């Protein structure tokens, strides 16, 4: 009898322990789920802002005066949810608006620079955004900052055929403001681009009257300089 009572009590305790364990597990699961939901809210809210802003950008009813506000939505989306693409898109929108010659162009350039910088803080390997930051800073008159950002564009993606022309054009304009590190990046970009398309490099050099820059940048590569000079001379009928 006694052993039966003990067994029954033990069984009851075991059952109660199992129920308690299940209850604790359920509570922990619920708590974990709530935590994930709370953590996801900024991301969801940010993506919602991003979607709304993009829809506004694509809408035919979105006039020039609405685009700064829509870019602000993108900035809010990126900041709220730490979405680098949203911040980059905001910067690109502000940059395009600034290039339209608006009265608030200087402010728009400053906003663009901040958006690009914030985006790169989250995604520092985005070569295109480094280039846009460089261009935006150069338009704002911050040539040294532009030269540093230009170098980062090269370091994070030296070979990009679609961007080579724009990179060299901007790089040539920033050459007077470049220090040793940036000039080394220019040499690297010239060699890379020449290896891929020597004729295009010579055309861009001639177009931008940058032969002296090329000679200085490639002082250690007289073979490439000679090739570029030869191609330019042939086009000029010399």
Tab-separated table of C-alpha atoms in Angstrom:
chain	number	residue	atom	x	y	z
A	1	UNK	CA	0.000	0.000	0.000
A	2	UNK	CA	2.723	2.353	0.997
A	3	UNK	CA	4.687	1.594	-2.125
A	4	UNK	CA	1.588	2.203	-4.218
A	5	UNK	CA	1.087	5.637	-2.635
A	6	UNK	CA	4.725	6.503	-3.209
A	7	UNK	CA	4.493	5.373	-6.816
A	8	UNK	CA	1.322	7.341	-7.362
A	9	UNK	CA	2.859	10.428	-5.779
A	10	UNK	CA	5.990	10.042	-7.861
A	11	UNK	CA	3.935	9.657	-11.001
A	12	UNK	CA	1.917	12.751	-10.128
A	13	UNK	CA	5.081	14.749	-9.511
A	14	UNK	CA	6.560	13.534	-12.801
A	15	UNK	CA	3.389	14.501	-14.637
A	16	UNK	CA	3.365	17.900	-12.940
A	17	UNK	CA	7.038	18.378	-13.871
A	18	UNK	CA	6.260	17.538	-17.470
A	19	UNK	CA	3.323	19.945	-17.511
A	20	UNK	CA	5.527	22.649	-15.976
A	21	UNK	CA	8.247	21.938	-18.509
A	22	UNK	CA	5.761	22.196	-21.355
A	23	UNK	CA	4.396	25.435	-19.905
A	24	UNK	CA	7.869	26.928	-19.562
A	25	UNK	CA	8.771	25.831	-23.090
A	26	UNK	CA	5.585	27.398	-24.430
A	27	UNK	CA	6.263	30.636	-22.557
A	28	UNK	CA	9.832	30.732	-23.785
A	29	UNK	CA	8.684	30.122	-27.350
A	30	UNK	CA	6.089	32.860	-27.029
A	31	UNK	CA	8.649	35.231	-25.557
A	32	UNK	CA	11.167	34.442	-28.269
A	33	UNK	CA	8.524	34.969	-30.937
A	34	UNK	CA	7.539	38.320	-29.440
A	35	UNK	CA	11.180	39.338	-29.258
A	36	UNK	CA	11.685	38.474	-32.911
A	37	UNK	CA	8.567	40.449	-33.830
A	38	UNK	CA	9.769	43.505	-31.904
A	39	UNK	CA	13.215	43.251	-33.484
A	40	UNK	CA	11.670	42.900	-36.926
A	41	UNK	CA	9.409	45.934	-36.593
A	42	UNK	CA	12.075	48.503	-37.586
A	43	UNK	CA	13.031	46.386	-40.588
A	44	UNK	CA	9.405	45.965	-41.641
A	45	UNK	CA	8.666	49.636	-41.093
A	46	UNK	CA	11.776	50.635	-42.994
A	47	UNK	CA	10.957	48.371	-45.912
A	48	UNK	CA	7.438	49.789	-45.902
A	49	UNK	CA	8.830	53.311	-46.171
A	50	UNK	CA	11.168	52.164	-48.929
A	51	UNK	CA	8.312	50.611	-50.881
A	52	UNK	CA	6.131	53.716	-50.449
A	53	UNK	CA	8.931	56.029	-51.558
A	54	UNK	CA	9.776	53.920	-54.607
A	55	UNK	CA	6.128	53.798	-55.599
A	56	UNK	CA	6.021	57.567	-55.305
A	57	UNK	CA	9.173	57.920	-57.409
A	58	UNK	CA	7.689	55.776	-60.152
A	59	UNK	CA	4.307	57.484	-60.072
A	60	UNK	CA	3.628	59.761	-63.022
A	61	UNK	CA	1.989	62.209	-60.618
A	62	UNK	CA	5.229	62.708	-58.681
A	63	UNK	CA	6.414	66.158	-59.718
A	64	UNK	CA	9.814	67.748	-59.115
A	65	UNK	CA	8.633	69.341	-55.882
A	66	UNK	CA	7.631	65.972	-54.458
A	67	UNK	CA	10.920	64.221	-55.097
A	68	UNK	CA	12.825	65.804	-52.177
A	69	UNK	CA	10.105	64.588	-49.805
A	70	UNK	CA	10.193	61.129	-51.344
A	71	UNK	CA	13.966	61.073	-50.951
A	72	UNK	CA	13.367	61.982	-47.322
A	73	UNK	CA	11.165	58.910	-47.010
A	74	UNK	CA	13.979	56.819	-48.419
A	75	UNK	CA	16.401	58.330	-45.920
A	76	UNK	CA	13.943	57.595	-43.123
A	77	UNK	CA	13.548	54.021	-44.339
A	78	UNK	CA	17.277	53.456	-44.472
A	79	UNK	CA	17.929	55.026	-41.092
A	80	UNK	CA	15.062	53.232	-39.363
A	81	UNK	CA	15.851	49.772	-40.684
A	82	UNK	CA	19.570	50.187	-41.489
A	83	UNK	CA	18.934	49.527	-45.172
A	84	UNK	CA	22.003	50.645	-47.115
A	85	UNK	CA	20.218	50.497	-50.526
A	86	UNK	CA	17.528	52.890	-49.282
A	87	UNK	CA	20.131	55.386	-48.074
A	88	UNK	CA	22.015	55.088	-51.365
A	89	UNK	CA	18.815	55.643	-53.307
A	90	UNK	CA	18.024	58.729	-51.240
A	91	UNK	CA	21.485	60.099	-51.956
A	92	UNK	CA	21.158	59.401	-55.671
A	93	UNK	CA	17.786	61.150	-55.787
A	94	UNK	CA	19.121	64.230	-54.008
A	95	UNK	CA	22.187	64.278	-56.256
A	96	UNK	CA	20.058	64.188	-59.392
A	97	UNK	CA	17.887	66.984	-58.072
A	98	UNK	CA	20.958	69.080	-57.253
A	99	UNK	CA	22.267	68.650	-60.793
A	100	UNK	CA	19.060	70.146	-62.166
A	101	UNK	CA	20.202	73.606	-61.075
A	102	UNK	CA	17.623	74.058	-58.344
A	103	UNK	CA	17.861	76.954	-55.909
A	104	UNK	CA	18.366	74.511	-53.045
A	105	UNK	CA	21.110	72.654	-54.903
A	106	UNK	CA	23.769	73.204	-52.224
A	107	UNK	CA	21.525	71.773	-49.502
A	108	UNK	CA	20.607	68.848	-51.734
A	109	UNK	CA	24.288	68.058	-52.305
A	110	UNK	CA	24.905	68.089	-48.573
A	111	UNK	CA	21.950	65.752	-48.062
A	112	UNK	CA	23.239	63.485	-50.824
A	113	UNK	CA	26.715	63.321	-49.287
A	114	UNK	CA	25.266	62.414	-45.893
A	115	UNK	CA	23.036	59.719	-47.360
A	116	UNK	CA	25.934	58.180	-49.301
A	117	UNK	CA	28.173	58.264	-46.226
A	118	UNK	CA	25.487	56.610	-44.081
A	119	UNK	CA	24.933	53.953	-46.725
A	120	UNK	CA	28.647	53.188	-46.945
A	121	UNK	CA	28.864	52.907	-43.167
A	122	UNK	CA	26.509	49.923	-43.498
A	123	UNK	CA	27.852	48.546	-46.796
A	124	UNK	CA	31.439	49.781	-47.250
A	125	UNK	CA	32.232	47.540	-50.234
A	126	UNK	CA	29.811	49.279	-52.635
A	127	UNK	CA	32.106	50.728	-55.298
A	128	UNK	CA	29.332	52.565	-57.150
A	129	UNK	CA	28.249	54.420	-54.005
A	130	UNK	CA	31.849	55.445	-53.297
A	131	UNK	CA	31.963	56.866	-56.820
A	132	UNK	CA	28.714	58.765	-56.314
A	133	UNK	CA	29.989	60.130	-53.013
A	134	UNK	CA	33.154	61.244	-54.785
A	135	UNK	CA	31.205	62.962	-57.531
A	136	UNK	CA	28.781	64.582	-55.101
A	137	UNK	CA	31.610	65.862	-52.911
A	138	UNK	CA	33.407	67.260	-55.958
A	139	UNK	CA	30.258	69.126	-56.993
A	140	UNK	CA	30.059	70.565	-53.488
A	141	UNK	CA	33.642	71.788	-53.810
A	142	UNK	CA	35.193	69.360	-51.320
A	143	UNK	CA	37.888	68.155	-53.675
A	144	UNK	CA	40.100	66.389	-51.123
A	145	UNK	CA	37.154	64.417	-49.763
A	146	UNK	CA	36.174	63.646	-53.337
A	147	UNK	CA	39.669	62.346	-54.108
A	148	UNK	CA	39.636	60.088	-51.053
A	149	UNK	CA	36.215	58.698	-51.971
A	150	UNK	CA	37.386	58.201	-55.571
A	151	UNK	CA	40.271	56.052	-54.311
A	152	UNK	CA	37.842	53.936	-52.286
A	153	UNK	CA	35.765	53.382	-55.418
A	154	UNK	CA	38.848	51.912	-57.070
A	155	UNK	CA	39.875	49.833	-54.062
A	156	UNK	CA	36.428	48.275	-53.693
A	157	UNK	CA	36.066	47.446	-57.383
A	158	UNK	CA	38.944	48.169	-59.723
A	159	UNK	CA	37.447	46.457	-62.757
A	160	UNK	CA	34.042	47.737	-63.812
A	161	UNK	CA	33.866	48.251	-67.600
A	162	UNK	CA	30.624	50.222	-67.389
A	163	UNK	CA	32.138	52.720	-64.970
A	164	UNK	CA	35.664	53.024	-66.388
A	165	UNK	CA	34.902	56.072	-68.521
A	166	UNK	CA	33.260	57.949	-65.659
A	167	UNK	CA	35.936	56.962	-63.176
A	168	UNK	CA	38.756	58.178	-65.369
A	169	UNK	CA	36.933	61.391	-66.222
A	170	UNK	CA	36.339	62.201	-62.566
A	171	UNK	CA	39.807	61.012	-61.610
A	172	UNK	CA	41.463	63.278	-64.176
A	173	UNK	CA	39.567	66.274	-62.774
A	174	UNK	CA	40.606	65.384	-59.212
A	175	UNK	CA	44.272	64.729	-60.031
A	176	UNK	CA	45.498	68.120	-58.662
A	177	UNK	CA	43.906	67.274	-55.301
A	178	UNK	CA	45.213	63.721	-55.073
A	179	UNK	CA	47.930	62.650	-52.674
A	180	UNK	CA	50.218	59.657	-53.110
A	181	UNK	CA	47.594	57.033	-52.217
A	182	UNK	CA	45.024	58.433	-54.639
A	183	UNK	CA	47.590	58.806	-57.410
A	184	UNK	CA	48.623	55.186	-56.913
A	185	UNK	CA	44.959	54.256	-57.329
A	186	UNK	CA	44.860	56.292	-60.544
A	187	UNK	CA	47.873	54.385	-61.873
A	188	UNK	CA	46.199	51.104	-60.958
A	189	UNK	CA	42.975	52.120	-62.682
A	190	UNK	CA	44.782	53.219	-65.825
A	191	UNK	CA	46.707	49.949	-66.053
A	192	UNK	CA	43.550	47.916	-65.436
A	193	UNK	CA	41.532	49.845	-67.987
A	194	UNK	CA	44.335	49.829	-70.546
A	195	UNK	CA	44.673	46.040	-70.205
A	196	UNK	CA	40.971	45.717	-71.021
A	197	UNK	CA	40.545	48.456	-73.630
A	198	UNK	CA	43.703	50.361	-74.624
A	199	UNK	CA	41.951	52.246	-77.400
A	200	UNK	CA	39.293	53.585	-75.049
A	201	UNK	CA	41.902	54.784	-72.556
A	202	UNK	CA	43.679	56.732	-75.273
A	203	UNK	CA	40.389	58.249	-76.461
A	204	UNK	CA	39.466	59.376	-72.959
A	205	UNK	CA	42.961	60.723	-72.370
A	206	UNK	CA	42.711	62.759	-75.549
A	207	UNK	CA	39.164	63.903	-74.827
A	208	UNK	CA	40.078	65.225	-71.381
A	209	UNK	CA	43.481	66.591	-72.439
A	210	UNK	CA	44.962	64.369	-69.739
A	211	UNK	CA	48.101	63.064	-71.416
A	212	UNK	CA	50.358	64.875	-68.938
A	213	UNK	CA	48.423	63.259	-66.078
A	214	UNK	CA	48.780	59.834	-67.667
A	215	UNK	CA	52.528	60.377	-68.089
A	216	UNK	CA	52.895	61.276	-64.419
A	217	UNK	CA	50.643	58.495	-63.152
A	218	UNK	CA	52.343	55.863	-65.295
A	219	UNK	CA	55.917	57.033	-64.940
A	220	UNK	CA	56.851	53.422	-64.118
A	221	UNK	CA	55.036	52.059	-67.161
A	222	UNK	CA	56.592	53.801	-70.185
A	223	UNK	CA	55.299	51.007	-72.435
A	224	UNK	CA	51.681	51.930	-71.702
A	225	UNK	CA	52.386	55.646	-72.045
A	226	UNK	CA	54.039	55.040	-75.423
A	227	UNK	CA	51.033	53.028	-76.593
A	228	UNK	CA	48.592	55.760	-75.576
A	229	UNK	CA	50.731	58.438	-77.229
A	230	UNK	CA	50.920	56.370	-80.417
A	231	UNK	CA	47.163	55.891	-80.583
A	232	UNK	CA	46.493	59.579	-80.018
A	233	UNK	CA	49.021	60.523	-82.701
A	234	UNK	CA	47.390	58.155	-85.179
A	235	UNK	CA	43.967	59.700	-84.590
A	236	UNK	CA	45.382	63.165	-85.000
A	237	UNK	CA	47.125	62.154	-88.241
A	238	UNK	CA	50.626	62.761	-86.947
